[in-house]
Coordinates of C-alpha atoms in Angstrom, one line a residue:
M24 CA 48.7 1.2 -48.0
G25 CA 45.1 0.2 -48.3
S26 CA 43.8 -2.1 -51.0
S27 CA 42.1 -0.4 -53.9
D28 CA 40.9 -3.6 -55.6
P29 CA 37.2 -3.3 -56.5
D30 CA 36.7 -7.0 -56.0
A31 CA 38.1 -6.8 -52.5
I32 CA 35.9 -3.8 -51.6
G33 CA 32.9 -5.6 -52.9
A34 CA 33.7 -8.8 -51.0
T35 CA 34.1 -6.7 -47.8
K36 CA 30.7 -5.1 -48.3
Q37 CA 29.2 -8.5 -49.0
D38 CA 30.7 -9.9 -45.8
M39 CA 29.3 -7.0 -43.8
L40 CA 25.8 -7.4 -45.2
S41 CA 26.0 -11.2 -44.6
H42 CA 27.0 -10.6 -41.1
L43 CA 24.2 -8.2 -40.4
Y44 CA 21.7 -10.5 -42.1
F45 CA 22.8 -13.5 -40.0
C46 CA 22.7 -11.3 -36.8
H47 CA 19.2 -10.3 -37.7
C48 CA 18.2 -13.9 -38.3
C49 CA 19.8 -15.0 -35.0
L50 CA 17.9 -12.4 -33.1
V51 CA 14.6 -13.3 -34.6
H52 CA 15.3 -17.0 -34.1
E53 CA 16.3 -16.5 -30.4
T54 CA 13.1 -14.6 -29.8
I55 CA 10.9 -17.2 -31.4
I56 CA 12.6 -20.0 -29.4
Q57 CA 12.3 -18.1 -26.1
T58 CA 8.7 -17.1 -26.7
F59 CA 7.5 -20.6 -27.6
S60 CA 9.6 -22.1 -24.8
Q61 CA 7.8 -19.9 -22.3
V62 CA 4.4 -20.8 -23.8
V63 CA 5.3 -24.5 -23.5
L64 CA 6.4 -24.1 -19.9
D65 CA 3.1 -22.3 -19.2
F66 CA 1.3 -25.2 -20.7
R67 CA 3.1 -27.7 -18.5
G68 CA 2.7 -25.6 -15.3
N69 CA 5.4 -25.1 -12.6
H70 CA 3.8 -27.9 -10.5
R71 CA 5.4 -30.5 -12.6
L72 CA 8.8 -28.9 -12.5
H73 CA 8.7 -28.9 -8.7
N74 CA 7.2 -32.4 -8.4
R75 CA 4.0 -31.2 -6.9
V76 CA 0.6 -32.9 -7.2
V77 CA -1.7 -31.6 -9.9
P78 CA -4.7 -30.0 -8.2
Q79 CA -8.0 -31.8 -8.7
K80 CA -10.2 -28.7 -8.7
G81 CA -9.4 -27.8 -12.3
Y82 CA -7.6 -24.8 -13.5
E83 CA -8.1 -21.2 -14.7
I84 CA -6.3 -19.0 -17.1
S85 CA -7.5 -15.4 -17.3
A86 CA -6.4 -12.2 -19.0
V87 CA -8.2 -8.9 -18.3
I88 CA -7.6 -5.4 -19.6
Y89 CA -9.6 -2.8 -17.7
E90 CA -9.5 0.9 -17.3
A91 CA -8.2 2.2 -13.9
G92 CA -8.0 5.6 -12.3
F93 CA -9.7 8.8 -13.1
E94 CA -7.8 9.0 -16.4
R95 CA -9.1 5.5 -17.4
F96 CA -5.6 4.3 -18.4
P97 CA -5.6 0.6 -19.5
T98 CA -4.1 -2.1 -17.3
L99 CA -3.4 -5.7 -18.1
V100 CA -3.7 -8.4 -15.5
F101 CA -2.9 -12.1 -16.3
Q102 CA -3.4 -15.3 -14.2
D103 CA -1.6 -18.4 -15.2
L104 CA -2.2 -22.1 -14.4
D105 CA -0.5 -21.8 -11.0
N106 CA -2.7 -18.9 -10.1
N107 CA 0.2 -16.4 -10.2
L108 CA -0.8 -12.9 -11.1
T109 CA 1.3 -10.6 -13.3
G110 CA 0.3 -7.2 -14.7
T111 CA 1.4 -4.1 -16.5
S112 CA 0.0 -0.6 -17.3
N113 CA 2.7 0.3 -19.9
P114 CA 0.9 1.7 -22.9
G115 CA 3.4 0.1 -25.3
T116 CA 2.9 -3.4 -23.8
I117 CA -0.9 -2.9 -24.0
D118 CA -0.6 -2.0 -27.7
Y119 CA 1.4 -5.2 -28.3
A120 CA -1.2 -7.3 -26.5
R121 CA -4.0 -5.9 -28.8
P122 CA -3.4 -8.4 -31.7
A123 CA -3.5 -11.4 -29.3
F124 CA -6.9 -10.3 -28.0
N125 CA -8.1 -9.7 -31.5
E126 CA -7.1 -13.2 -32.6
L127 CA -8.7 -14.6 -29.5
Q128 CA -12.0 -12.9 -30.5
K129 CA -11.7 -14.3 -34.0
T130 CA -10.9 -17.8 -32.9
V131 CA -13.8 -17.9 -30.4
N132 CA -16.2 -16.7 -33.0
Q133 CA -15.0 -19.4 -35.4
I134 CA -15.4 -22.1 -32.8
K135 CA -18.9 -20.8 -32.0
E136 CA -19.9 -20.8 -35.7
R137 CA -18.5 -24.3 -36.2
G138 CA -20.4 -25.5 -33.1
I139 CA -23.7 -24.0 -34.5
A140 CA -23.1 -25.6 -37.9
C141 CA -22.2 -28.9 -36.3
K142 CA -25.4 -28.9 -34.3
A143 CA -27.5 -28.1 -37.3
S144 CA -25.9 -30.9 -39.4
T145 CA -26.2 -33.6 -36.7
S146 CA -29.6 -32.6 -35.4
G147 CA -31.1 -35.8 -36.7
L148 CA -28.4 -38.1 -35.4
S149 CA -28.3 -39.7 -32.0
T150 CA -24.8 -41.2 -31.9
T151 CA -21.9 -39.4 -30.3
T152 CA -18.2 -40.3 -30.1
V153 CA -15.8 -39.9 -27.3
E154 CA -14.2 -36.8 -28.9
E155 CA -17.6 -35.1 -29.2
E156 CA -18.3 -35.4 -25.5
P157 CA -18.0 -32.0 -23.7
L158 CA -14.9 -31.6 -21.6
G159 CA -16.5 -29.1 -19.1
T160 CA -14.0 -26.4 -20.3
I161 CA -15.8 -23.1 -20.8
I162 CA -14.4 -19.8 -22.0
T163 CA -16.0 -16.5 -20.9
W164 CA -15.1 -13.3 -22.8
N165 CA -16.0 -9.7 -23.3
H166 CA -14.1 -7.7 -26.0
Q167 CA -15.0 -4.1 -26.8
C168 CA -13.2 -1.5 -29.0
G169 CA -14.1 2.1 -29.7
I170 CA -14.2 5.6 -28.3
N171 CA -17.2 5.2 -26.1
L172 CA -16.8 2.0 -24.2
E173 CA -20.0 1.0 -22.4
P174 CA -19.5 -1.5 -19.5
S175 CA -21.2 -4.7 -20.3
V176 CA -23.3 -6.4 -17.6
T177 CA -23.3 -9.8 -19.5
T178 CA -20.4 -11.6 -21.2
N179 CA -20.4 -14.4 -23.7
R180 CA -19.9 -18.0 -22.5
L181 CA -19.0 -21.0 -24.7
N182 CA -18.3 -24.6 -24.0
L183 CA -15.2 -25.4 -26.0
G184 CA -16.3 -29.1 -26.4
S185 CA -13.0 -30.6 -27.7
M186 CA -9.4 -30.6 -26.8
T187 CA -8.5 -29.0 -30.2
N188 CA -10.6 -26.0 -29.3
V189 CA -9.1 -25.8 -25.8
I190 CA -5.5 -25.8 -27.2
S191 CA -6.4 -23.2 -29.8
V192 CA -7.8 -20.8 -27.3
M193 CA -5.2 -21.5 -24.6
T194 CA -2.3 -20.9 -26.9
L195 CA -3.5 -17.5 -27.9
L196 CA -4.4 -16.7 -24.3
L197 CA -0.9 -17.5 -23.1
F198 CA 0.4 -14.9 -25.6
T199 CA -1.4 -12.2 -23.6
K200 CA 1.0 -12.8 -20.6
P201 CA 2.9 -9.6 -19.9
S202 CA 6.3 -11.3 -19.8
T203 CA 5.7 -12.9 -23.2
I204 CA 4.5 -9.6 -24.7
L205 CA 7.5 -7.7 -23.2
A206 CA 9.9 -10.2 -24.8
M207 CA 8.3 -9.6 -28.2
E208 CA 8.3 -5.8 -27.6
L209 CA 12.1 -5.8 -26.8
T210 CA 12.8 -7.8 -29.9
S211 CA 10.9 -5.3 -32.0
I212 CA 12.9 -2.5 -30.5
K213 CA 16.2 -4.4 -31.2
L214 CA 15.2 -5.1 -34.8
S215 CA 14.2 -1.5 -35.5
A216 CA 17.3 0.0 -33.7
P217 CA 19.6 -0.2 -36.8
A218 CA 17.0 1.4 -39.0
M219 CA 16.3 4.2 -36.5
M220 CA 20.0 5.1 -36.3
L221 CA 19.9 5.9 -40.1
V222 CA 16.9 8.2 -39.8
N223 CA 17.1 11.8 -38.7
N224 CA 15.5 12.7 -35.4
E225 CA 13.1 15.1 -37.2
E226 CA 11.9 12.2 -39.4
V227 CA 11.2 9.8 -36.6
T228 CA 7.5 9.3 -36.3
E229 CA 5.6 8.9 -33.0
R230 CA 3.8 5.8 -31.9
P231 CA 0.4 5.7 -33.6
A232 CA -2.6 6.3 -31.4
Y233 CA -4.9 3.3 -31.2
E234 CA -8.5 3.3 -30.2
R235 CA -9.5 2.3 -26.7
F236 CA -10.4 -1.2 -25.9
I237 CA -11.3 -3.4 -22.9
A238 CA -11.1 -7.2 -22.9
S239 CA -11.7 -10.1 -20.6
F240 CA -11.0 -13.7 -21.5
S241 CA -11.1 -16.6 -19.0
I242 CA -10.9 -20.3 -19.6
D243 CA -11.6 -22.7 -16.8
K244 CA -13.3 -26.0 -15.9
K245 CA -16.7 -26.6 -14.2
R246 CA -14.9 -28.2 -11.2
F247 CA -13.0 -25.0 -10.7
R248 CA -16.1 -22.7 -10.9
S249 CA -18.2 -24.6 -8.4
P250 CA -16.0 -23.9 -5.3
Q251 CA -15.7 -20.3 -6.4
S252 CA -19.5 -19.8 -6.2
D253 CA -19.5 -21.0 -2.6
L254 CA -16.9 -18.6 -1.2
G255 CA -17.9 -16.0 1.4
P256 CA -17.9 -12.3 0.8
D257 CA -14.5 -11.7 2.4
A258 CA -12.8 -14.8 0.8
A259 CA -10.0 -14.4 -1.8
R260 CA -11.2 -14.8 -5.3
F261 CA -9.5 -15.6 -8.6
L262 CA -9.2 -13.2 -11.4
S263 CA -12.3 -14.3 -13.3
N264 CA -14.3 -13.6 -10.1
S265 CA -12.5 -10.5 -8.9
L266 CA -13.6 -6.9 -8.4
I267 CA -12.0 -5.7 -11.6
R268 CA -14.4 -7.8 -13.6
R269 CA -17.4 -6.0 -12.1
N270 CA -17.6 -3.3 -14.7
A271 CA -21.2 -2.5 -13.8
A272 CA -20.1 -1.6 -10.3
L273 CA -16.9 0.2 -11.2
H274 CA -17.9 2.3 -14.2
G275 CA -21.7 1.8 -14.6
G276 CA -22.7 4.6 -12.3
K277 CA -25.4 2.4 -10.8
S278 CA -26.2 1.9 -7.1
L279 CA -24.7 -1.3 -5.9
A280 CA -27.6 -1.9 -3.5
R281 CA -30.1 -1.5 -6.4
I282 CA -28.5 -3.8 -9.0
G283 CA -27.2 -6.4 -6.5
R284 CA -23.6 -7.2 -6.0
P285 CA -23.7 -10.7 -7.6
H286 CA -25.2 -9.2 -10.8
T287 CA -22.2 -6.9 -11.1
F288 CA -20.3 -9.9 -12.3
S289 CA -20.3 -10.1 -16.1
E290 CA -21.1 -13.8 -16.1
G291 CA -22.9 -14.3 -12.8
F292 CA -21.7 -17.5 -11.0
A293 CA -24.8 -17.9 -8.9
G294 CA -26.0 -21.5 -9.0
S295 CA -29.5 -21.7 -7.9
T296 CA -32.0 -18.9 -7.1
T297 CA -32.0 -19.6 -3.4
S298 CA -28.2 -19.6 -3.0
A299 CA -28.1 -16.4 -5.1
M300 CA -30.6 -14.6 -2.9
Q301 CA -28.7 -15.7 0.3
S302 CA -25.4 -14.6 -1.2
E303 CA -26.9 -11.2 -2.2
I304 CA -28.2 -10.7 1.4
Q305 CA -24.8 -11.5 2.8
Y306 CA -23.2 -9.0 0.4
L307 CA -25.7 -6.3 1.2
E308 CA -25.1 -6.8 4.9
Q309 CA -21.4 -6.5 4.4
I310 CA -21.9 -3.3 2.4
R311 CA -24.0 -1.8 5.2
K312 CA -21.3 -2.7 7.7
H313 CA -18.6 -1.0 5.6
Q314 CA -20.9 2.0 5.2
R315 CA -21.3 2.3 9.0
L316 CA -17.6 2.1 9.4
L317 CA -17.2 4.8 6.8
E318 CA -19.6 7.1 8.5
E319 CA -17.8 6.6 11.8
M320 CA -14.5 7.6 10.2
R321 CA -16.1 10.5 8.6
R322 CA -17.3 11.9 11.9
K323 CA -13.8 11.6 13.3
M324 CA -12.4 13.4 10.3
K325 CA -14.7 16.3 10.7
A326 CA -12.6 17.6 13.6
W327 CA -9.6 17.8 11.4
I328 CA -8.6 21.1 9.9
I329 CA -7.2 20.4 6.5
E330 CA -4.8 23.0 5.1
K331 CA -2.9 23.3 1.9
K332 CA 0.4 21.8 3.3
G333 CA -0.7 19.7 6.2
V334 CA -3.4 18.3 8.5
M335 CA -4.0 19.9 11.8
I336 CA -5.2 17.5 14.5
Q337 CA -7.1 18.8 17.6
C338 CA -5.0 18.0 20.7
K339 CA -5.6 21.1 22.8
L340 CA -4.8 19.6 26.2
Y341 CA -1.5 18.2 25.0
V342 CA -0.4 21.5 23.4
L343 CA -1.6 23.5 26.4
S344 CA 0.5 21.3 28.8
V345 CA 3.6 21.6 26.7
M346 CA 3.2 25.4 26.2
S347 CA 2.6 25.9 30.0
F348 CA 5.8 24.0 30.8
C349 CA 7.8 26.1 28.3
V350 CA 6.4 29.4 29.6
L351 CA 7.5 28.4 33.1
L352 CA 11.0 27.7 31.8
V353 CA 11.2 31.0 30.0
A354 CA 9.7 33.0 32.9
G355 CA 12.0 31.3 35.4
G356 CA 15.0 32.0 33.3
I357 CA 14.1 35.7 33.1
T358 CA 13.4 35.8 36.8
V359 CA 16.8 34.2 37.6
G360 CA 18.6 36.6 35.3
A361 CA 16.9 39.6 36.9
T362 CA 17.1 38.7 40.6
V363 CA 20.5 37.0 40.9
G364 CA 22.4 40.0 39.6
N365 CA 26.0 40.1 40.9
R366 CA 25.6 37.7 43.7
I367 CA 27.5 35.0 41.9
Q368 CA 31.1 36.1 41.2
G369 CA 32.3 35.5 37.6
V370 CA 28.9 34.2 36.3
D371 CA 26.6 36.1 34.0
P372 CA 23.1 35.3 35.3
F373 CA 21.6 35.8 31.9
N374 CA 23.5 32.7 30.7
I375 CA 21.0 30.8 32.8
T376 CA 18.2 32.6 31.0
T377 CA 19.6 31.7 27.6
Y378 CA 19.9 28.1 28.7
A379 CA 16.3 28.0 29.9
W380 CA 15.1 29.4 26.6
V381 CA 17.1 26.9 24.5
F382 CA 15.8 24.1 26.7
A383 CA 12.2 25.3 26.2
A384 CA 12.7 25.3 22.4
F385 CA 14.1 21.8 22.6
V386 CA 11.0 20.6 24.6
V387 CA 8.7 22.1 22.0
L388 CA 10.6 20.4 19.2
V389 CA 10.5 17.0 20.9
A390 CA 6.8 17.3 21.8
K391 CA 6.0 18.1 18.2
S392 CA 7.9 15.2 16.9
V393 CA 6.0 12.8 19.2
R394 CA 2.7 13.7 17.6
V395 CA 3.8 14.6 14.0
H396 CA 5.4 12.0 11.7
E397 CA 6.2 12.4 8.0

């Protein structure tokens, strides 16, 4: 028999609510610990965990959200301290990254305003302290929201000036890493799962539609940027100097030869005027080389006959040779069947004809598989 004591029933309900509450708190606590542990590890860098020597050319941390494809779907790419690239194009993850980029924009604006106010207040002073000396750490950013996103040819640049500003910006920038965002997204799903079970399917609302946005934040040191500006046209570049940052070339609709390839970068890493002109000449020569290669491939492709379900390649001599051999087999089989007659006892001469026909079909099949591959 079950207990009908109201106090016992109330105690049972209280225990269940307490258990659910503590499970909820444990889930939130675990997520916070995992997220901040990952951020701290990103601050340290994997080179210390593997006893590697810290590179002397500085560092770079970048996060870029750009629109890819004909449908312009947003894609997030992140580069950490060890120059490892991670990315995602999941719309839900992109939406979860939006607050981090918004806070980055607010933080950079506040640092910029404080710097302007500090310069105005100390314009008559000539003394500087060690903490006020510039660190050579610069952040470049471009953040746009709205329906009609116009690609920006120039981005903002700001010398962070102090280690406090560097840590403030770097912490928020590390929260744009796809793995960190995914952990927070999964936690949000786990926290909302019990509530979603109590709601009818008809009452479940869809994910809200946010406005489009593109963002590009990169923090690096001057010692890191200098070697990047000296790289050749075919050298591997880091995320802040990569093709996806060239919005003017990708979506601007302008001629690359007219605006110049170095100017398609948002920030323009060209050092002096002479080196910039030489670099532009090299880029234009590389573009002309690729255009000539493209024209050569286009001439070869003109001979192709493109159908709805395949591509027909012109190889008349090969086809003519195979068909001639198969015709000889078929004709020889018919000739043997018609001329041998009853000369061979117990053997139907048309069996030889059938064998010749099957062999001819097999030759056609093999010859086709040699030239056609799926």
